[in-house]
Coordinates of C-alpha atoms and ligand atoms in Angstrom, one line a residue:
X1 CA -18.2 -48.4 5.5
X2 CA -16.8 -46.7 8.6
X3 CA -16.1 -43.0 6.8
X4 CA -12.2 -43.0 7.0
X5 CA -10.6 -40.7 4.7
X6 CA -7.6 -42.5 2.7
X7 CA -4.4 -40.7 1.8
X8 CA -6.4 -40.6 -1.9
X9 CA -9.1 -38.9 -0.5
X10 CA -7.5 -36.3 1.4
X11 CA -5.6 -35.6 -1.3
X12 CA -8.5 -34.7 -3.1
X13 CA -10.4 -32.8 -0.5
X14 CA -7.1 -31.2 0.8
X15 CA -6.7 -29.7 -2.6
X16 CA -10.5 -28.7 -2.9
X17 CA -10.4 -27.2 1.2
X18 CA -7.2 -25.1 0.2
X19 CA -9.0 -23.7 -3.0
X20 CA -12.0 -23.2 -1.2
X21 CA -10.2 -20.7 1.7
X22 CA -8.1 -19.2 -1.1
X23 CA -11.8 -18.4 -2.8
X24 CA -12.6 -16.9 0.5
X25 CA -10.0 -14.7 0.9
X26 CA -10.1 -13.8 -3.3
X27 CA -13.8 -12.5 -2.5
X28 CA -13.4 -11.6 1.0
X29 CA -14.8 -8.1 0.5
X30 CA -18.1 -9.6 -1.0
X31 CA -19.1 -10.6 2.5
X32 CA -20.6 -8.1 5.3
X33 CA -17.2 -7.7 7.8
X34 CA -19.8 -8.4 11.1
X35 CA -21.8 -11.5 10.8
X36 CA -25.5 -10.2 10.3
X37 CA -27.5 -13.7 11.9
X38 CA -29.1 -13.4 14.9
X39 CA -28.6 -15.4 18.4
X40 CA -29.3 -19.0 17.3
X41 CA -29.6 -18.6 13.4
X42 CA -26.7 -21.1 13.0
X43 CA -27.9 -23.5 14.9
X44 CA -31.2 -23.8 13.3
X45 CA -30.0 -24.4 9.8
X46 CA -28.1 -27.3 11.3
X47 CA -28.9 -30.9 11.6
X48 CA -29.8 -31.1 15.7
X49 CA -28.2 -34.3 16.0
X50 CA -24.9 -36.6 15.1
X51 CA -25.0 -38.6 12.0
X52 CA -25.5 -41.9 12.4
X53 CA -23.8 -43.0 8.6
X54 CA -21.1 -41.2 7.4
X55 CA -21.4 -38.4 5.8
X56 CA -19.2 -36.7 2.6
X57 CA -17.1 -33.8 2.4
X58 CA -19.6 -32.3 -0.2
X59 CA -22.2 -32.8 2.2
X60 CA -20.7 -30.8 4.6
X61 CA -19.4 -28.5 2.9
X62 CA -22.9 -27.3 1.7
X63 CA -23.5 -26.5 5.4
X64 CA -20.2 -24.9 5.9
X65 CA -21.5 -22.7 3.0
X66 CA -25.5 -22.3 4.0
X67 CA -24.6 -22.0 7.5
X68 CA -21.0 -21.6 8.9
X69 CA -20.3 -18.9 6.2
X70 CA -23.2 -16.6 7.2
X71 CA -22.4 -16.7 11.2
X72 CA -18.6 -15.7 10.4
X73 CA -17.0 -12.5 11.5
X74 CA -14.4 -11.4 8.6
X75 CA -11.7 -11.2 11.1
X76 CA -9.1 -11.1 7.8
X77 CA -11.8 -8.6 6.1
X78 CA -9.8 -5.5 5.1
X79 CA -12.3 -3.5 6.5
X80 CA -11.9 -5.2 10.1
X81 CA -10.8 -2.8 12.5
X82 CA -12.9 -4.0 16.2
X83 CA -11.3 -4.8 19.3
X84 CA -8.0 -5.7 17.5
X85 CA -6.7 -7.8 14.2
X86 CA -6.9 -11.4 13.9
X87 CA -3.3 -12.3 12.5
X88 CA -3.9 -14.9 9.5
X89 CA -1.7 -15.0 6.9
X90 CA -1.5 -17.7 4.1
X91 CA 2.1 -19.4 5.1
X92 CA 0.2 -19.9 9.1
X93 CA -2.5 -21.3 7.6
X94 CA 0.3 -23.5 5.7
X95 CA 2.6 -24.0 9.3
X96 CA -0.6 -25.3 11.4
X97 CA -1.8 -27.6 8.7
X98 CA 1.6 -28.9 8.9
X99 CA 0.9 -29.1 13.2
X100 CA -2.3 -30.6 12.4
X101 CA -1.2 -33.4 9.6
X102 CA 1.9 -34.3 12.5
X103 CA -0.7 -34.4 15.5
X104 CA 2.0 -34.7 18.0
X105 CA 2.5 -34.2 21.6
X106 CA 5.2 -31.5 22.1
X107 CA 4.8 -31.9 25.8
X108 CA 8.7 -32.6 26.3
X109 CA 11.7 -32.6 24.5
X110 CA 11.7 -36.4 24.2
X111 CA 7.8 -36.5 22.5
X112 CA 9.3 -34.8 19.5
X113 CA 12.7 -33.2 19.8
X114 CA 11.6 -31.1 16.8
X115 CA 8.6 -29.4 18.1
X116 CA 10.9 -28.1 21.0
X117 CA 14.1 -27.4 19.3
X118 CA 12.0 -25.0 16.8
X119 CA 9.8 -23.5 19.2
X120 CA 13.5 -22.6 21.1
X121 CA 15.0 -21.4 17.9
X122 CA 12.2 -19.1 16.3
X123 CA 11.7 -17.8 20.2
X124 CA 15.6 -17.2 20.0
X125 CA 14.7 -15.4 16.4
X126 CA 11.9 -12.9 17.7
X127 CA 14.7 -11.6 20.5
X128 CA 16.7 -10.6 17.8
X129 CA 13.7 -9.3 15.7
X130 CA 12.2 -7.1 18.5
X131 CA 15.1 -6.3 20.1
X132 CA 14.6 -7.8 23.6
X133 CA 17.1 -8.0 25.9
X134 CA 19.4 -10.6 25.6
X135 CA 19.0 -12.2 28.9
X136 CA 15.3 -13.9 27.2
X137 CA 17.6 -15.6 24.6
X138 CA 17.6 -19.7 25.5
X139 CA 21.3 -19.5 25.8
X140 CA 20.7 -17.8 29.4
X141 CA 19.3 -18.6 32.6
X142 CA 16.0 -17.4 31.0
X143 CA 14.0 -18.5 27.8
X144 CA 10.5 -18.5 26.3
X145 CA 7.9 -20.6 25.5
X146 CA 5.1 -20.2 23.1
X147 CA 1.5 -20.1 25.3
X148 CA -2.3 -20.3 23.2
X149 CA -2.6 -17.0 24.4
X150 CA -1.6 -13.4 26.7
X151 CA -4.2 -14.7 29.1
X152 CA -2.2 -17.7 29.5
X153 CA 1.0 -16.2 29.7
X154 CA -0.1 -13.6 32.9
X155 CA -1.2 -16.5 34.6
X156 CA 2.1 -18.5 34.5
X157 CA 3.7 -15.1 35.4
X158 CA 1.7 -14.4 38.3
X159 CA 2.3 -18.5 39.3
X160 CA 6.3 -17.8 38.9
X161 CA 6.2 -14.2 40.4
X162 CA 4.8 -16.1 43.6
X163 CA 7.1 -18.9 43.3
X164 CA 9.9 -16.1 43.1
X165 CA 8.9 -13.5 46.0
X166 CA 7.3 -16.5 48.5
X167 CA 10.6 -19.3 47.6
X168 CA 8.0 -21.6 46.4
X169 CA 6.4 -21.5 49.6
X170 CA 2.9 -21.1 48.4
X171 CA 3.0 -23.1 45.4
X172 CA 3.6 -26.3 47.7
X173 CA 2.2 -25.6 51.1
X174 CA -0.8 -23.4 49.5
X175 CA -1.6 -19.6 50.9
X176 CA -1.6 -20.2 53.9
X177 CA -1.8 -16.8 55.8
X178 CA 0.1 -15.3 52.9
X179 CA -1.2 -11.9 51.9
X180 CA 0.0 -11.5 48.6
X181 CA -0.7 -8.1 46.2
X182 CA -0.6 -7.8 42.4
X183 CA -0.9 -4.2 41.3
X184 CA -1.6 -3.0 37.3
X185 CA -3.0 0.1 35.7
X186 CA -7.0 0.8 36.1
X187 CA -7.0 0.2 32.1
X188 CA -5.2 -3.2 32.4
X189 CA -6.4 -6.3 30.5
X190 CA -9.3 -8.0 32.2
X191 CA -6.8 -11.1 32.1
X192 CA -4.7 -10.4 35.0
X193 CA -8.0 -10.3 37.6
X194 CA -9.1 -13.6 36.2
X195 CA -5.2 -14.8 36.6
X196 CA -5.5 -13.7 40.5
X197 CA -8.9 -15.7 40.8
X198 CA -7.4 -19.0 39.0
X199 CA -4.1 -18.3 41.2
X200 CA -6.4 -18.6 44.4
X201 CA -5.0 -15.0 45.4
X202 CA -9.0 -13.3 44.5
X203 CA -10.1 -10.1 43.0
X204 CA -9.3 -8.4 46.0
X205 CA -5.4 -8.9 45.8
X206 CA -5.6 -6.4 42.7
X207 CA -4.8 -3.0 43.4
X208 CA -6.1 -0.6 39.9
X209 CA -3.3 2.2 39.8
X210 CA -4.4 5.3 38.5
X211 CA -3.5 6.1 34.9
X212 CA -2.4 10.1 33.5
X213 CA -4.0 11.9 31.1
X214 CA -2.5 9.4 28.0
X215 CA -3.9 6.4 30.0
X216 CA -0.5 5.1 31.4
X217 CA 0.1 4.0 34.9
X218 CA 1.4 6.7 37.3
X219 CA 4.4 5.6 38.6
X220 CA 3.9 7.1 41.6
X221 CA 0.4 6.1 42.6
X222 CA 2.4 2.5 41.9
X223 CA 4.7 3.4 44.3
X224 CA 2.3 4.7 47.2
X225 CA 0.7 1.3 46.8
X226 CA 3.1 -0.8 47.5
X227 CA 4.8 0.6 50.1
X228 CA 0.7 1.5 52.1
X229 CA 0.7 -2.7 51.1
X230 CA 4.0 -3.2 52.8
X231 CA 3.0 -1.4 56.1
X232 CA -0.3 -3.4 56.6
X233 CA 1.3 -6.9 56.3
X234 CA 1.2 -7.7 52.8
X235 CA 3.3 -9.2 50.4
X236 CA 3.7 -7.6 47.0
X237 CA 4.4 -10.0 44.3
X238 CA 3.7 -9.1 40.9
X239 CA 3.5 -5.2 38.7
X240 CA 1.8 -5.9 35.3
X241 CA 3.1 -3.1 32.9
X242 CA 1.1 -2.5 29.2
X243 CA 3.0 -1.8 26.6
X244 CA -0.5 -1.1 25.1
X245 CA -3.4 -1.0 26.6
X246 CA -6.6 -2.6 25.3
X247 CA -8.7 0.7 24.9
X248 CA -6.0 3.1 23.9
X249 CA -2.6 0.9 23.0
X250 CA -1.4 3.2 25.8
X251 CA 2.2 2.4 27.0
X252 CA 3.6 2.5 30.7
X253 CA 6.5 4.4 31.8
X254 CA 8.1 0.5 32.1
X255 CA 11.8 1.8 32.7
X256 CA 10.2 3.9 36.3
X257 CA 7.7 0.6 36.6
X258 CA 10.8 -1.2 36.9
X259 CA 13.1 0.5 39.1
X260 CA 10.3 0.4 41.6
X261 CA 9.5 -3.4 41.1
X262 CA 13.7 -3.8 41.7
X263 CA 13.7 -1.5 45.1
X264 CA 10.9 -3.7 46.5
X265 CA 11.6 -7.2 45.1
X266 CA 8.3 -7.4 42.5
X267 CA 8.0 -9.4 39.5
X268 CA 7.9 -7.5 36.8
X269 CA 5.5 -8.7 33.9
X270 CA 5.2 -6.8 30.5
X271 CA 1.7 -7.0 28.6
X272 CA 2.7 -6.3 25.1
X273 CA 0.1 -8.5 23.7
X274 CA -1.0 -6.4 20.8
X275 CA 1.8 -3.8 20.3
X276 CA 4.8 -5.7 20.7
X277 CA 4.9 -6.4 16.9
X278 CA 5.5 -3.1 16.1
X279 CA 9.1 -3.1 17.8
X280 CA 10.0 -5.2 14.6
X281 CA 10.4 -1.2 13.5
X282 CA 13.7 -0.1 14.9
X283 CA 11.7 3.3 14.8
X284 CA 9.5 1.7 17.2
X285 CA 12.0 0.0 19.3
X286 CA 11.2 2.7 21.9
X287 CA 8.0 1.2 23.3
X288 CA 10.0 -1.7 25.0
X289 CA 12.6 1.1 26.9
X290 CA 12.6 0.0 30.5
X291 CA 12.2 -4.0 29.7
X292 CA 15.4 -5.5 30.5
X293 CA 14.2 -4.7 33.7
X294 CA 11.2 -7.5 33.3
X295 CA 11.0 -10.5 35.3
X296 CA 8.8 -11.6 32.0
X297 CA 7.2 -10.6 29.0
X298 CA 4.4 -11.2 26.7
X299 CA 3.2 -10.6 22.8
X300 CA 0.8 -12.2 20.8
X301 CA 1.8 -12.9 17.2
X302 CA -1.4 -13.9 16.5
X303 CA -2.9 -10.3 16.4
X304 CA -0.8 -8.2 14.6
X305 CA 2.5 -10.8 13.2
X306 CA 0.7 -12.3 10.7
X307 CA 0.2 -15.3 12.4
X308 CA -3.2 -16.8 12.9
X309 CA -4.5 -18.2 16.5
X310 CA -3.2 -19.1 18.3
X311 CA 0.5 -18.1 19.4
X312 CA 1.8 -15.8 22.1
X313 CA 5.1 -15.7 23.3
X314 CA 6.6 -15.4 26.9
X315 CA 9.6 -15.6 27.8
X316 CA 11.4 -15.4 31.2
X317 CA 14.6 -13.6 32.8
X318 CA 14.8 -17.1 34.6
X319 CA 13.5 -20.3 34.1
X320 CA 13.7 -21.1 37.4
X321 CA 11.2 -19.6 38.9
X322 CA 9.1 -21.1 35.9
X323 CA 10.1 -24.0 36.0
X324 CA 9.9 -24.1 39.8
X325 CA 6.5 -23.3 39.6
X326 CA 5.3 -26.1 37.5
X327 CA 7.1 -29.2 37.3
X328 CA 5.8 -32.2 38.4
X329 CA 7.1 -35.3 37.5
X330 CA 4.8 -38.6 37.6
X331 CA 6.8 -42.5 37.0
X332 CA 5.3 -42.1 33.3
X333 CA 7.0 -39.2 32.2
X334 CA 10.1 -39.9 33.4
X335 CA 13.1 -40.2 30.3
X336 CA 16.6 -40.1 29.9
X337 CA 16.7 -37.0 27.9
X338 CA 15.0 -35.2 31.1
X339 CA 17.0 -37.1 33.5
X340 CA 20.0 -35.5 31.3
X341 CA 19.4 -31.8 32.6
X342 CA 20.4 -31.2 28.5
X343 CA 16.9 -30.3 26.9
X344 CA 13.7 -28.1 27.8
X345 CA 10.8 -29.6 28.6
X346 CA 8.2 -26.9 27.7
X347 CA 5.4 -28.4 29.9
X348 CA 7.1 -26.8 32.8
X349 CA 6.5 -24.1 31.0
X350 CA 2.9 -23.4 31.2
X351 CA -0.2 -24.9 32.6
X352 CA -1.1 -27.7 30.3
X353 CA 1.0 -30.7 30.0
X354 CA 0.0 -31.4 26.2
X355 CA 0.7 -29.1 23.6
X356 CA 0.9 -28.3 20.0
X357 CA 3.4 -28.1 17.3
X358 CA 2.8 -23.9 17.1
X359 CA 6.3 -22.7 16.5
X360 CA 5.9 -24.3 12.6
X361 CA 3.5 -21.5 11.7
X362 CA 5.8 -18.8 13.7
X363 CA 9.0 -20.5 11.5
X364 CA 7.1 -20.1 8.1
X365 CA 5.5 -16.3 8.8
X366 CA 8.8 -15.4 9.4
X367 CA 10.5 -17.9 7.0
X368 CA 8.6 -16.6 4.7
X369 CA 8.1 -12.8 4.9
X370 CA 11.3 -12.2 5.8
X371 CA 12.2 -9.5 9.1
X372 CA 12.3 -7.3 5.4
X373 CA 8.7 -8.3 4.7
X374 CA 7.3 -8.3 8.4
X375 CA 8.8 -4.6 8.6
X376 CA 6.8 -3.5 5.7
X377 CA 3.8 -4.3 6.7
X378 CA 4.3 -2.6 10.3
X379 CA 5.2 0.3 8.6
X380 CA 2.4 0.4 6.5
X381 CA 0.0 0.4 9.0
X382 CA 1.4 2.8 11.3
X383 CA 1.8 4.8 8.4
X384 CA -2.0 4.4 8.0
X385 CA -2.7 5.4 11.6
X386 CA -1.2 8.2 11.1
X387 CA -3.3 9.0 8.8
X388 CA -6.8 8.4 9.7
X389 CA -5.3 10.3 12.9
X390 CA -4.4 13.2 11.0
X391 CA -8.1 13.3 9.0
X392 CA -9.7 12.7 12.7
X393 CA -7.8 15.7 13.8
X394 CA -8.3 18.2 11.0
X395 CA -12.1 17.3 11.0
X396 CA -14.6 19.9 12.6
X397 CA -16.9 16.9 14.1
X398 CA -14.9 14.2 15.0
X399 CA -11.5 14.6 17.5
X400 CA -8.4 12.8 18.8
X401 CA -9.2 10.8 22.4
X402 CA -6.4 9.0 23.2
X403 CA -2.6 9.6 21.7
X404 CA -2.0 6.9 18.9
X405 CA 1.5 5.2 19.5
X406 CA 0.9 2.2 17.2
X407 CA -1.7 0.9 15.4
X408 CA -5.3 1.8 16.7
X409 CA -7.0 5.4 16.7
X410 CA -9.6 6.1 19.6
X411 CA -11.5 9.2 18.3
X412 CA -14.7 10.6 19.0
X413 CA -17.9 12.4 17.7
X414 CA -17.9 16.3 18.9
X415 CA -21.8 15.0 19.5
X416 CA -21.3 13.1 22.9
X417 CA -22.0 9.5 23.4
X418 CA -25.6 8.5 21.9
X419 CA -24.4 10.1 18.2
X420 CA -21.1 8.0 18.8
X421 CA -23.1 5.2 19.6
X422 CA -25.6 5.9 16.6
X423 CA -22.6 6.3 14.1
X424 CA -20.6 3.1 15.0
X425 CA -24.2 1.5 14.5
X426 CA -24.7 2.4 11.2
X427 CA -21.1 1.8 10.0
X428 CA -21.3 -1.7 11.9
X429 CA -24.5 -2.7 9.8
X430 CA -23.2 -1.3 6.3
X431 CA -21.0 -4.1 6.4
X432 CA -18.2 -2.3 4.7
X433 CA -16.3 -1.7 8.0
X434 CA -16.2 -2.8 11.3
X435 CA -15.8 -0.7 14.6
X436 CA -16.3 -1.3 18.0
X437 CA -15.7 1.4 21.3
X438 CA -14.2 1.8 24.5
X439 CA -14.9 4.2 27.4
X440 CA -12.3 6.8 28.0
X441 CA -12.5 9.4 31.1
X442 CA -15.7 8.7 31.2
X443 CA -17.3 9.1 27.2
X444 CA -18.3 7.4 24.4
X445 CA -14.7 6.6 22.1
X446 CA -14.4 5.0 18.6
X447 CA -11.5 2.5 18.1
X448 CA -10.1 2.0 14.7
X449 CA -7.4 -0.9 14.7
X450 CA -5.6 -1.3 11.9
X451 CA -3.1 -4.3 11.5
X452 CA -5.1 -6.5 8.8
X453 CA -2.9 -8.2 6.0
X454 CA -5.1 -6.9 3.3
X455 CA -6.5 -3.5 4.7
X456 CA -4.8 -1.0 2.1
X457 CA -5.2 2.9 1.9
X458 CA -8.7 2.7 0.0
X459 CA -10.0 1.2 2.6
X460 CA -8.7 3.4 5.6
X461 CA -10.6 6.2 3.0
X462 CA -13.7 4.4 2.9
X463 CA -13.9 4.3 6.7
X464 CA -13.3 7.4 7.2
X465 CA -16.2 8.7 4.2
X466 CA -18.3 6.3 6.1
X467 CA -17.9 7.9 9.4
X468 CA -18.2 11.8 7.6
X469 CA -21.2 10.6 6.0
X470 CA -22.4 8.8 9.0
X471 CA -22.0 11.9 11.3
X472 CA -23.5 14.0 8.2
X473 CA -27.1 12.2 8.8
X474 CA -27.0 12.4 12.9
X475 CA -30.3 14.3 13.8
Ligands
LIG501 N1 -3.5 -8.1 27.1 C1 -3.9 -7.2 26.3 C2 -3.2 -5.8 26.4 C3 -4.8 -7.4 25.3 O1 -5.2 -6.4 24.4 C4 -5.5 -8.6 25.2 C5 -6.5 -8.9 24.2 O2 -7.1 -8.0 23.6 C6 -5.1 -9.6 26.1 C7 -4.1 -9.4 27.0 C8 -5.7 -11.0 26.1 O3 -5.2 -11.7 25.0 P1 -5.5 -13.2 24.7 O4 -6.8 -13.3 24.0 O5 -4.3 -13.7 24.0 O6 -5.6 -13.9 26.1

């Protein structure tokens, strides 16, 4: 007996897996939103070695019930609102299962036409949906690929922003006495430091712009920069615009960001990892003014499009300078499809050569929902942002700390830091919601995201009795 599972069998336990999530997400709200075990808990209910005999699905599902289940964060928990929303829906789930029961290499065009002409086609789709400019479509010098994730995507920017401003120069020969700059806001994502240090250009290339009194980067400041960069030798390679912050879903004035970037030959890059979904709202459709002037641009459907992790979309004003940054071609991937110039290859497209089959998930969300049914939902939870906003700023103890653009509410406590700190404690370990904080000009700030499939009205309410009640008890 060697443990193989036949067709038969995974019939059987397919069926019984697929009633078993559907179960979880029936009874989700049974189950505390932040996992309650403490640091190794999981590991101690588990068997510290590999089976030697094979072992049955029942058997491990009992663990996956005694001890996976209570280590699990309730990303899809309606009363999820930390750092930002995990985007599961039931037709992803469907699409990756689908990836996984394939298991193919989508590395080029010629390891499964399908898994590229899908991912070029729904790519092609979300243009239309979000309203990008046209020059991303795959019918133009420029394209996109689907990444695992934003942090991914900044770092093939900032590879094809140096291939672009150095003429591949650095790419080949290495940095030689190259001095190259990469400038974002002082609120930026973490991710584009830890691009520099992969890209070989250091911490130290980063220059933190200042931010105005809504968090967005001050143009000007930008400007200073650059051109004090310029004048002791450097060479300026790549902006990183938010459109949404991580604290504050703050937006950058991209359209000034831009011109700037033009007059002194910068790659653009827009972060839109969390709040790009909302531009599916033509209402919305504001938050992306300024980025037909981006060299590239990023959004992760995997927080707030219903789609689960992991997918995140880039695409390029020119493939070129992708391209041109990547490709390498050993004897053993060589093919006539290639050699034809006629198809895209998308591991020229990002740092790994393998890759998998994500753009099924993207094509069923989408297939599925509808751009009717994707709007909804956006709607629906800006509309309860606006909400909670409006109960934050009516209430006596709790106020407004950041403006609220799209889907996530920083507010704070009248109290100062510790009672903000006490309150998001004692929500946190009711297990009814789930909060976590930033710092904002220097204090204590609450963040409420809200972008889950199943987070409805009552539960916006509950949150917010929690916190009244929560600020009711503060010494
Ligand atoms: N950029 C922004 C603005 C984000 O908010 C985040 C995650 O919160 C990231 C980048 C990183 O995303 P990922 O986990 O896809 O690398």
């Amino acid at each position: 007996m060697c443990g193989a599972m036949t067709p038969e069998e995974f019939r059987i336990h397919g069926k019984q897996m697929v009633d078993w999530i559907a179960d979880y997400w029936e009874n989700i709200e049974q189950f505390p939103v932040k996992s309650q075990v403490s640091p190794g808990w999981v590991r101690d209910q588990l068997s510290p070695v590999p089976p030697e005999s094979p072992e049955t699905y029942n058997e491990i599902m009992r663990d996956v019930d005694s001890a996976i289940l209570p280590g699990i964060t309730h990303w899809q928990h309606p009363g999820f609102h930390a750092y930002f929303n995990s985007g599961g829906s039931a037709p992803s789930v469907l699409g990756d299962l689908l990836s996984s029961g394939f298991s193919i290499q989508g590395m080029m065009w010629a390891t499964s036409p399908a898994a590229t002409e899908l991912e070029t086609l729904v790519l092609d789709w979300l243009v239309e949906l979000l309203d990008l400019p046209q020059h991303f479509l795959s019918s133009t010098a420029g394209g996109g690929v689907i990444q695992d994730s934003a942090s991914s995507a900044t770092l093939t920017a900032i590879l094809a922003a140096r291939e672009q401003v150095t003429n591949g120069s650095v790419n080949r020969e290495g940095l030689g006495s190259q001095k190259l700059t990469a400038y974002a806001s002082a609120h930026a994502h973490s991710s584009i430091e830890k691009g520099l240090r992969i890209a070989g250009m250091g911490s130290a290339s980063l220059r933190l712009i200042p931010v105005d009194e809504h968090y967005a980067l001050d143009a000007t400041a930008l400007r200073e920069a650059i051109e004090a960069d310029i004048a002791a030798g450097h060479l300026p390679s790549i902006v990183v615009a938010n459109v949404g912050t991580t604290s504050s879903t703050a937006i950058d004035p991209v359209a000034d960001i831009g011109a700037i970037c033009k007059e002194f030959g910068v790659w653009l890059h827009v972060d839109a990892a969390l709040a790009g979904t909302a531009a599916l709202v033509p209402e919305m459709r504001w938050i992306h003014d300024g980025v037909e002037l981006a060299d590239s641009y990023v959004f992760n459907p995997h927080k707030w499009m219903l789609t689960s992790f992991d997918a995140s979309c880039l695409w390029v004003k020119d493939r070129n300078a992708l391209i041109g940054a990547f490709k390498i071609t050993p004897e053993y991937l060589q093919n006539a499809a290639t050699d034809s110039g006629g198809v895209i290859d998308y591991r020229d497209w990002q740092v790994q050569m393998g890759r998998r089959f994500r753009a099924l998930k993207l094509w069923f969300v989408i297939r599925t929902y509808g751009a009717s049914g994707l709007r909804t939902f956006v709607e629906e939870h800006l509309r309860l942002t606006r909400l909670l906003a409006s109960w934050v700023s009516e209430s006596a103890d709790f106020s407004l700390a950041a403006p609220h653009p799209v889907n996530l509410v920083c507010f704070k406590h009248n109290g100062g830091d510790a009672a903000n700190r006490t309150i998001m404690d004692r929500i946190n370990a009711d297990g009814k919601s789930y909060l976590t904080h930033t710092v904002l000009s220097g204090d204590v700030v609450l963040r409420a995201a809200i972008g889950g499939e199943r987070t409805l009205q009552r539960h916006i309410e509950q949150l917010w009795a929690q916190l009244e009640a929560a600020a009711a008890e503060l010494p």
